[in-house]
Amino acid sequence: MLDRLQVNTQRVDIERNKAVVAEFDELGNGKGDLGRLDDLCTPDMVNHALARDAPPGIEGTRKFLTSARRDQHPVRWVASRVVAEGDLVVQFGVREHTWPGGTFRGFDVPAGTFRRDVAFAYRLVDGRIAERWAVRDDLAMLLQLGALDPPHG
């Protein structure tokens, strides 16, 4: 009986973690209430996807989400899968972005819309995001927006 209770508790925790990540993802897509960030993330959250000079903890993520201006430069999932086990949640798929134009990783990138493969991984503690990683196909972005010429051959 105890094993069944543990399995049910783990299942509830996993579903809760997936719901937290889904709400956080909505913030990244320019929807939802940014004030909820404090409920979704630990104060000392480590967001490995931010620039090196970003403020530490949750404030770096708050600053990024505020400056990304997703309300004006939307992002959406074209296809997405979410898997979870224990304290980890991973989301993978294709995201479509509207880039406002400007410098990205040292390249002058013109404005436009592009799609790229993306994977986000999250580690949660007590139902709050404690760590976040991102793997993005930035080369696809640079090629689609004309910042780089495709190789010939």
N, C-alpha and C. Protein backbone atom coordinates (compact mmCIF):
# COMPACT_ATOMS: atom_id res chain seq x y z
N MET A 1 0.82 -1.21 0.00
CA MET A 1 0.00 0.00 0.00
C MET A 1 0.86 1.26 0.00
N LEU A 2 1.96 1.25 0.76
CA LEU A 2 2.83 2.41 0.84
C LEU A 2 3.48 2.69 -0.51
N ASP A 3 3.87 1.65 -1.24
CA ASP A 3 4.47 1.85 -2.56
C ASP A 3 3.49 2.54 -3.51
N ARG A 4 2.23 2.14 -3.47
CA ARG A 4 1.21 2.74 -4.32
C ARG A 4 1.02 4.22 -3.95
N LEU A 5 1.05 4.53 -2.67
CA LEU A 5 0.92 5.91 -2.21
C LEU A 5 2.11 6.75 -2.69
N GLN A 6 3.31 6.19 -2.62
CA GLN A 6 4.50 6.90 -3.10
C GLN A 6 4.42 7.16 -4.60
N VAL A 7 3.97 6.18 -5.35
CA VAL A 7 3.83 6.33 -6.79
C VAL A 7 2.81 7.43 -7.10
N ASN A 8 1.69 7.43 -6.41
CA ASN A 8 0.66 8.46 -6.63
C ASN A 8 1.18 9.84 -6.26
N THR A 9 1.93 9.93 -5.16
CA THR A 9 2.51 11.21 -4.74
C THR A 9 3.51 11.70 -5.78
N GLN A 10 4.35 10.81 -6.29
CA GLN A 10 5.31 11.20 -7.32
C GLN A 10 4.60 11.66 -8.58
N ARG A 11 3.52 10.98 -8.94
CA ARG A 11 2.75 11.35 -10.14
C ARG A 11 2.15 12.75 -9.97
N VAL A 12 1.63 13.05 -8.79
CA VAL A 12 1.06 14.37 -8.51
C VAL A 12 2.16 15.42 -8.57
N ASP A 13 3.34 15.14 -7.98
CA ASP A 13 4.46 16.07 -8.02
C ASP A 13 4.90 16.34 -9.45
N ILE A 14 4.98 15.31 -10.26
CA ILE A 14 5.39 15.47 -11.66
C ILE A 14 4.38 16.34 -12.41
N GLU A 15 3.11 16.09 -12.23
CA GLU A 15 2.08 16.90 -12.90
C GLU A 15 2.13 18.34 -12.41
N ARG A 16 2.36 18.55 -11.13
CA ARG A 16 2.50 19.91 -10.59
C ARG A 16 3.70 20.60 -11.22
N ASN A 17 4.83 19.89 -11.31
CA ASN A 17 6.03 20.46 -11.91
C ASN A 17 5.80 20.83 -13.37
N LYS A 18 5.11 19.98 -14.10
CA LYS A 18 4.81 20.28 -15.50
C LYS A 18 3.92 21.52 -15.61
N ALA A 19 2.98 21.68 -14.69
CA ALA A 19 2.10 22.85 -14.69
C ALA A 19 2.89 24.13 -14.38
N VAL A 20 3.84 24.05 -13.46
CA VAL A 20 4.69 25.20 -13.14
C VAL A 20 5.49 25.61 -14.38
N VAL A 21 6.10 24.64 -15.05
CA VAL A 21 6.89 24.91 -16.25
C VAL A 21 5.99 25.49 -17.34
N ALA A 22 4.78 24.96 -17.50
CA ALA A 22 3.86 25.48 -18.52
C ALA A 22 3.53 26.95 -18.26
N GLU A 23 3.31 27.31 -17.00
CA GLU A 23 3.02 28.71 -16.68
C GLU A 23 4.25 29.59 -16.91
N PHE A 24 5.42 29.10 -16.53
CA PHE A 24 6.66 29.84 -16.77
C PHE A 24 6.87 30.04 -18.28
N ASP A 25 6.59 29.00 -19.05
CA ASP A 25 6.72 29.07 -20.51
C ASP A 25 5.81 30.15 -21.08
N GLU A 26 4.62 30.27 -20.56
CA GLU A 26 3.70 31.32 -21.03
C GLU A 26 4.31 32.70 -20.81
N LEU A 27 5.01 32.89 -19.68
CA LEU A 27 5.69 34.17 -19.45
C LEU A 27 6.73 34.42 -20.53
N GLY A 28 7.47 33.37 -20.90
CA GLY A 28 8.47 33.48 -21.96
C GLY A 28 7.87 33.73 -23.33
N ASN A 29 6.60 33.40 -23.49
CA ASN A 29 5.90 33.63 -24.75
C ASN A 29 5.18 34.98 -24.75
N GLY A 30 5.34 35.75 -23.68
CA GLY A 30 4.72 37.08 -23.62
C GLY A 30 3.31 37.08 -23.09
N LYS A 31 2.90 36.01 -22.44
CA LYS A 31 1.56 35.93 -21.88
C LYS A 31 1.67 35.74 -20.37
N GLY A 32 0.60 35.93 -19.69
CA GLY A 32 0.59 35.70 -18.25
C GLY A 32 1.07 36.91 -17.46
N ASP A 33 1.11 36.74 -16.16
CA ASP A 33 1.43 37.81 -15.22
C ASP A 33 2.87 37.64 -14.74
N LEU A 34 3.75 38.55 -15.11
CA LEU A 34 5.15 38.48 -14.71
C LEU A 34 5.30 38.51 -13.19
N GLY A 35 4.31 39.05 -12.50
CA GLY A 35 4.32 39.04 -11.03
C GLY A 35 4.29 37.64 -10.45
N ARG A 36 3.88 36.66 -11.23
CA ARG A 36 3.83 35.26 -10.78
C ARG A 36 5.21 34.61 -10.73
N LEU A 37 6.21 35.27 -11.29
CA LEU A 37 7.55 34.70 -11.34
C LEU A 37 8.04 34.30 -9.95
N ASP A 38 7.73 35.09 -8.94
CA ASP A 38 8.16 34.78 -7.57
C ASP A 38 7.52 33.51 -7.03
N ASP A 39 6.33 33.18 -7.52
CA ASP A 39 5.67 31.94 -7.10
C ASP A 39 6.18 30.73 -7.88
N LEU A 40 6.67 30.96 -9.08
CA LEU A 40 7.09 29.87 -9.96
C LEU A 40 8.55 29.47 -9.79
N CYS A 41 9.38 30.40 -9.30
CA CYS A 41 10.82 30.17 -9.23
C CYS A 41 11.35 30.42 -7.82
N THR A 42 12.43 29.74 -7.48
CA THR A 42 13.09 30.01 -6.21
C THR A 42 13.85 31.33 -6.34
N PRO A 43 14.03 32.08 -5.25
CA PRO A 43 14.73 33.37 -5.33
C PRO A 43 16.16 33.24 -5.86
N ASP A 44 16.79 32.11 -5.57
CA ASP A 44 18.18 31.89 -6.01
C ASP A 44 18.26 31.05 -7.28
N MET A 45 17.19 31.05 -8.04
CA MET A 45 17.14 30.30 -9.30
C MET A 45 18.40 30.55 -10.12
N VAL A 46 18.92 29.48 -10.73
CA VAL A 46 20.06 29.61 -11.63
C VAL A 46 19.54 29.37 -13.05
N ASN A 47 19.58 30.42 -13.86
CA ASN A 47 19.14 30.31 -15.25
C ASN A 47 20.39 30.28 -16.11
N HIS A 48 20.81 29.06 -16.48
CA HIS A 48 22.04 28.85 -17.23
C HIS A 48 21.95 29.40 -18.66
N ALA A 49 20.75 29.79 -19.10
CA ALA A 49 20.56 30.27 -20.46
C ALA A 49 20.78 31.77 -20.60
N LEU A 50 20.96 32.47 -19.50
CA LEU A 50 21.12 33.93 -19.56
C LEU A 50 22.55 34.32 -19.90
N ALA A 51 22.71 35.55 -20.36
CA ALA A 51 24.04 36.09 -20.64
C ALA A 51 24.85 36.14 -19.35
N ARG A 52 26.16 36.06 -19.49
CA ARG A 52 27.05 36.04 -18.33
C ARG A 52 26.90 37.25 -17.42
N ASP A 53 26.56 38.40 -17.99
CA ASP A 53 26.46 39.62 -17.20
C ASP A 53 25.07 39.85 -16.61
N ALA A 54 24.18 38.88 -16.75
CA ALA A 54 22.83 39.01 -16.20
C ALA A 54 22.88 38.97 -14.68
N PRO A 55 21.98 39.70 -14.03
CA PRO A 55 21.93 39.63 -12.56
C PRO A 55 21.70 38.20 -12.09
N PRO A 56 22.24 37.82 -10.93
CA PRO A 56 22.05 36.46 -10.42
C PRO A 56 20.62 36.26 -9.90
N GLY A 57 20.28 35.00 -9.73
CA GLY A 57 18.99 34.65 -9.15
C GLY A 57 17.82 34.97 -10.06
N ILE A 58 16.67 35.04 -9.46
CA ILE A 58 15.43 35.26 -10.20
C ILE A 58 15.43 36.61 -10.91
N GLU A 59 16.20 37.57 -10.39
CA GLU A 59 16.21 38.92 -10.99
C GLU A 59 16.76 38.91 -12.41
N GLY A 60 17.72 38.04 -12.71
CA GLY A 60 18.23 37.94 -14.07
C GLY A 60 17.15 37.48 -15.03
N THR A 61 16.36 36.51 -14.60
CA THR A 61 15.27 36.01 -15.43
C THR A 61 14.19 37.08 -15.59
N ARG A 62 13.88 37.77 -14.51
CA ARG A 62 12.88 38.84 -14.56
C ARG A 62 13.32 39.93 -15.56
N LYS A 63 14.59 40.31 -15.48
CA LYS A 63 15.12 41.34 -16.38
C LYS A 63 15.04 40.89 -17.83
N PHE A 64 15.42 39.62 -18.09
CA PHE A 64 15.36 39.11 -19.46
C PHE A 64 13.92 39.12 -19.98
N LEU A 65 12.99 38.60 -19.19
CA LEU A 65 11.60 38.52 -19.64
C LEU A 65 11.02 39.91 -19.88
N THR A 66 11.43 40.88 -19.08
CA THR A 66 10.95 42.25 -19.26
C THR A 66 11.55 42.87 -20.52
N SER A 67 12.84 42.66 -20.74
CA SER A 67 13.51 43.29 -21.89
C SER A 67 13.22 42.59 -23.21
N ALA A 68 12.80 41.32 -23.17
CA ALA A 68 12.54 40.58 -24.41
C ALA A 68 11.33 41.14 -25.16
N ARG A 69 10.46 41.84 -24.46
CA ARG A 69 9.30 42.50 -25.08
C ARG A 69 8.49 41.54 -25.95
N ARG A 70 8.16 40.37 -25.38
CA ARG A 70 7.42 39.36 -26.14
C ARG A 70 6.05 39.87 -26.59
N ASP A 71 5.53 40.90 -25.92
CA ASP A 71 4.25 41.46 -26.36
C ASP A 71 4.40 42.10 -27.74
N GLN A 72 5.60 42.60 -28.05
CA GLN A 72 5.86 43.21 -29.35
C GLN A 72 6.61 42.28 -30.30
N HIS A 73 7.33 41.32 -29.74
CA HIS A 73 8.13 40.38 -30.53
C HIS A 73 7.75 38.96 -30.13
N PRO A 74 6.61 38.50 -30.62
CA PRO A 74 6.04 37.24 -30.12
C PRO A 74 6.88 36.00 -30.41
N VAL A 75 6.63 35.01 -29.57
CA VAL A 75 7.23 33.69 -29.69
C VAL A 75 6.10 32.69 -29.50
N ARG A 76 6.14 31.59 -30.26
CA ARG A 76 5.13 30.55 -30.07
C ARG A 76 5.73 29.20 -30.41
N TRP A 77 5.19 28.17 -29.79
CA TRP A 77 5.58 26.80 -30.12
C TRP A 77 4.84 26.38 -31.37
N VAL A 78 5.55 25.86 -32.35
CA VAL A 78 4.95 25.26 -33.54
C VAL A 78 4.67 23.79 -33.24
N ALA A 79 5.60 23.17 -32.52
CA ALA A 79 5.46 21.78 -32.07
C ALA A 79 6.20 21.68 -30.74
N SER A 80 5.66 20.90 -29.82
CA SER A 80 6.29 20.82 -28.50
C SER A 80 5.96 19.49 -27.83
N ARG A 81 6.95 18.96 -27.12
CA ARG A 81 6.78 17.77 -26.26
C ARG A 81 7.31 18.11 -24.89
N VAL A 82 6.62 17.66 -23.87
CA VAL A 82 7.07 17.87 -22.49
C VAL A 82 7.15 16.50 -21.83
N VAL A 83 8.30 16.21 -21.22
CA VAL A 83 8.47 14.97 -20.47
C VAL A 83 9.00 15.35 -19.08
N ALA A 84 8.63 14.55 -18.11
CA ALA A 84 9.05 14.84 -16.74
C ALA A 84 9.31 13.55 -15.99
N GLU A 85 10.28 13.62 -15.10
CA GLU A 85 10.58 12.51 -14.20
C GLU A 85 11.22 13.10 -12.96
N GLY A 86 10.71 12.72 -11.82
CA GLY A 86 11.26 13.23 -10.57
C GLY A 86 11.17 14.75 -10.53
N ASP A 87 12.31 15.41 -10.30
CA ASP A 87 12.32 16.87 -10.18
C ASP A 87 12.71 17.56 -11.49
N LEU A 88 12.76 16.81 -12.60
CA LEU A 88 13.17 17.38 -13.88
C LEU A 88 12.00 17.42 -14.87
N VAL A 89 11.94 18.53 -15.62
CA VAL A 89 10.97 18.68 -16.71
C VAL A 89 11.74 19.16 -17.92
N VAL A 90 11.51 18.52 -19.08
CA VAL A 90 12.18 18.90 -20.32
C VAL A 90 11.11 19.19 -21.36
N GLN A 91 11.29 20.30 -22.06
CA GLN A 91 10.40 20.68 -23.16
C GLN A 91 11.25 20.83 -24.41
N PHE A 92 10.83 20.17 -25.49
CA PHE A 92 11.56 20.22 -26.75
C PHE A 92 10.58 20.46 -27.88
N GLY A 93 11.02 21.21 -28.87
CA GLY A 93 10.17 21.40 -30.03
C GLY A 93 10.71 22.46 -30.94
N VAL A 94 9.81 23.00 -31.74
CA VAL A 94 10.14 24.06 -32.69
C VAL A 94 9.39 25.31 -32.25
N ARG A 95 10.14 26.41 -32.14
CA ARG A 95 9.54 27.70 -31.76
C ARG A 95 9.68 28.67 -32.91
N GLU A 96 8.64 29.47 -33.08
CA GLU A 96 8.67 30.53 -34.08
C GLU A 96 8.81 31.85 -33.34
N HIS A 97 9.75 32.67 -33.80
CA HIS A 97 10.06 33.95 -33.16
C HIS A 97 9.91 35.09 -34.17
N THR A 98 9.58 36.24 -33.66
CA THR A 98 9.67 37.48 -34.44
C THR A 98 10.83 38.26 -33.86
N TRP A 99 11.89 38.41 -34.64
CA TRP A 99 13.11 39.11 -34.20
C TRP A 99 13.00 40.58 -34.61
N PRO A 100 13.24 41.50 -33.66
CA PRO A 100 13.08 42.93 -33.98
C PRO A 100 14.23 43.52 -34.79
N GLY A 101 15.30 42.75 -34.95
CA GLY A 101 16.50 43.27 -35.60
C GLY A 101 17.48 43.77 -34.55
N GLY A 102 18.76 43.64 -34.85
CA GLY A 102 19.79 44.08 -33.91
C GLY A 102 20.91 43.07 -33.81
N THR A 103 21.78 43.29 -32.86
CA THR A 103 22.94 42.43 -32.68
C THR A 103 22.57 41.19 -31.87
N PHE A 104 23.05 40.05 -32.34
CA PHE A 104 22.85 38.78 -31.64
C PHE A 104 24.14 38.00 -31.74
N ARG A 105 24.76 37.73 -30.60
CA ARG A 105 26.01 36.97 -30.54
C ARG A 105 27.08 37.52 -31.49
N GLY A 106 27.13 38.85 -31.59
CA GLY A 106 28.15 39.50 -32.41
C GLY A 106 27.79 39.66 -33.88
N PHE A 107 26.61 39.21 -34.29
CA PHE A 107 26.16 39.33 -35.67
C PHE A 107 25.08 40.40 -35.76
N ASP A 108 25.12 41.20 -36.83
CA ASP A 108 24.05 42.14 -37.11
C ASP A 108 22.94 41.35 -37.80
N VAL A 109 21.80 41.22 -37.13
CA VAL A 109 20.73 40.35 -37.62
C VAL A 109 19.51 41.20 -37.99
N PRO A 110 19.10 41.17 -39.26
CA PRO A 110 17.92 41.94 -39.66
C PRO A 110 16.64 41.40 -39.03
N ALA A 111 15.64 42.26 -38.97
CA ALA A 111 14.34 41.88 -38.41
C ALA A 111 13.68 40.82 -39.28
N GLY A 112 12.86 40.00 -38.65
CA GLY A 112 12.11 39.00 -39.40
C GLY A 112 11.62 37.88 -38.50
N THR A 113 10.94 36.93 -39.12
CA THR A 113 10.40 35.77 -38.41
C THR A 113 11.22 34.54 -38.77
N PHE A 114 11.47 33.70 -37.79
CA PHE A 114 12.26 32.48 -38.02
C PHE A 114 11.74 31.37 -37.12
N ARG A 115 12.14 30.15 -37.44
CA ARG A 115 11.82 28.98 -36.62
C ARG A 115 13.12 28.26 -36.29
N ARG A 116 13.17 27.70 -35.07
CA ARG A 116 14.36 26.93 -34.68
C ARG A 116 13.98 25.87 -33.66
N ASP A 117 14.80 24.81 -33.64
CA ASP A 117 14.65 23.77 -32.63
C ASP A 117 15.14 24.32 -31.30
N VAL A 118 14.43 23.97 -30.24
CA VAL A 118 14.76 24.45 -28.90
C VAL A 118 14.48 23.33 -27.90
N ALA A 119 15.34 23.23 -26.90
CA ALA A 119 15.09 22.34 -25.76
C ALA A 119 15.33 23.14 -24.49
N PHE A 120 14.38 23.08 -23.57
CA PHE A 120 14.51 23.69 -22.25
C PHE A 120 14.45 22.58 -21.21
N ALA A 121 15.33 22.65 -20.24
CA ALA A 121 15.31 21.69 -19.13
C ALA A 121 15.19 22.48 -17.83
N TYR A 122 14.42 21.95 -16.91
CA TYR A 122 14.16 22.61 -15.63
C TYR A 122 14.36 21.61 -14.50
N ARG A 123 14.94 22.09 -13.40
CA ARG A 123 14.99 21.32 -12.16
C ARG A 123 14.16 22.10 -11.15
N LEU A 124 13.23 21.39 -10.53
CA LEU A 124 12.33 22.03 -9.57
C LEU A 124 12.60 21.55 -8.16
N VAL A 125 12.39 22.43 -7.21
CA VAL A 125 12.50 22.13 -5.79
C VAL A 125 11.21 22.60 -5.13
N ASP A 126 10.51 21.67 -4.50
CA ASP A 126 9.25 22.00 -3.83
C ASP A 126 8.28 22.75 -4.74
N GLY A 127 8.21 22.31 -6.00
CA GLY A 127 7.25 22.88 -6.93
C GLY A 127 7.64 24.23 -7.51
N ARG A 128 8.91 24.62 -7.37
CA ARG A 128 9.39 25.89 -7.94
C ARG A 128 10.65 25.64 -8.76
N ILE A 129 10.82 26.39 -9.83
CA ILE A 129 11.98 26.22 -10.71
C ILE A 129 13.22 26.73 -9.99
N ALA A 130 14.21 25.83 -9.85
CA ALA A 130 15.48 26.18 -9.20
C ALA A 130 16.60 26.35 -10.23
N GLU A 131 16.48 25.62 -11.36
CA GLU A 131 17.48 25.74 -12.43
C GLU A 131 16.79 25.61 -13.77
N ARG A 132 17.39 26.29 -14.76
CA ARG A 132 16.86 26.24 -16.13
C ARG A 132 18.03 26.24 -17.10
N TRP A 133 17.93 25.38 -18.12
CA TRP A 133 18.92 25.31 -19.20
C TRP A 133 18.18 25.47 -20.52
N ALA A 134 18.88 25.98 -21.53
CA ALA A 134 18.29 26.09 -22.87
C ALA A 134 19.33 25.68 -23.90
N VAL A 135 18.87 24.92 -24.89
CA VAL A 135 19.70 24.57 -26.05
C VAL A 135 18.89 25.01 -27.27
N ARG A 136 19.46 25.96 -28.02
CA ARG A 136 18.74 26.54 -29.17
C ARG A 136 19.59 26.41 -30.42
N ASP A 137 18.94 26.27 -31.54
CA ASP A 137 19.63 26.23 -32.83
C ASP A 137 19.77 27.67 -33.34
N ASP A 138 20.74 28.39 -32.77
CA ASP A 138 20.96 29.78 -33.15
C ASP A 138 21.44 29.91 -34.59
N LEU A 139 22.14 28.89 -35.10
CA LEU A 139 22.60 28.94 -36.49
C LEU A 139 21.40 29.01 -37.43
N ALA A 140 20.35 28.26 -37.13
CA ALA A 140 19.14 28.31 -37.97
C ALA A 140 18.57 29.72 -38.01
N MET A 141 18.57 30.38 -36.86
CA MET A 141 18.07 31.76 -36.79
C MET A 141 18.91 32.67 -37.70
N LEU A 142 20.23 32.61 -37.55
CA LEU A 142 21.12 33.48 -38.31
C LEU A 142 21.00 33.24 -39.81
N LEU A 143 20.85 31.99 -40.21
CA LEU A 143 20.69 31.66 -41.63
C LEU A 143 19.35 32.14 -42.17
N GLN A 144 18.27 31.87 -41.45
CA GLN A 144 16.94 32.24 -41.91
C GLN A 144 16.77 33.75 -42.03
N LEU A 145 17.40 34.50 -41.15
CA LEU A 145 17.24 35.96 -41.16
C LEU A 145 18.28 36.65 -42.04
N GLY A 146 19.18 35.88 -42.64
CA GLY A 146 20.13 36.46 -43.58
C GLY A 146 21.36 37.09 -42.94
N ALA A 147 21.61 36.80 -41.68
CA ALA A 147 22.82 37.31 -41.02
C ALA A 147 24.05 36.54 -41.49
N LEU A 148 23.84 35.33 -41.95
CA LEU A 148 24.91 34.48 -42.49
C LEU A 148 24.46 33.93 -43.84
N ASP A 149 25.40 33.76 -44.73
CA ASP A 149 25.11 33.10 -46.00
C ASP A 149 25.25 31.60 -45.82
N PRO A 150 24.33 30.82 -46.41
CA PRO A 150 24.48 29.36 -46.29
C PRO A 150 25.74 28.91 -47.02
N PRO A 151 26.35 27.83 -46.56
CA PRO A 151 27.54 27.33 -47.25
C PRO A 151 27.18 26.84 -48.65
N HIS A 152 28.09 27.06 -49.56
CA HIS A 152 27.88 26.62 -50.96
C HIS A 152 28.71 25.35 -51.18
N GLY A 153 28.13 24.43 -51.86
CA GLY A 153 28.93 23.26 -52.15
C GLY A 153 28.18 22.07 -52.33
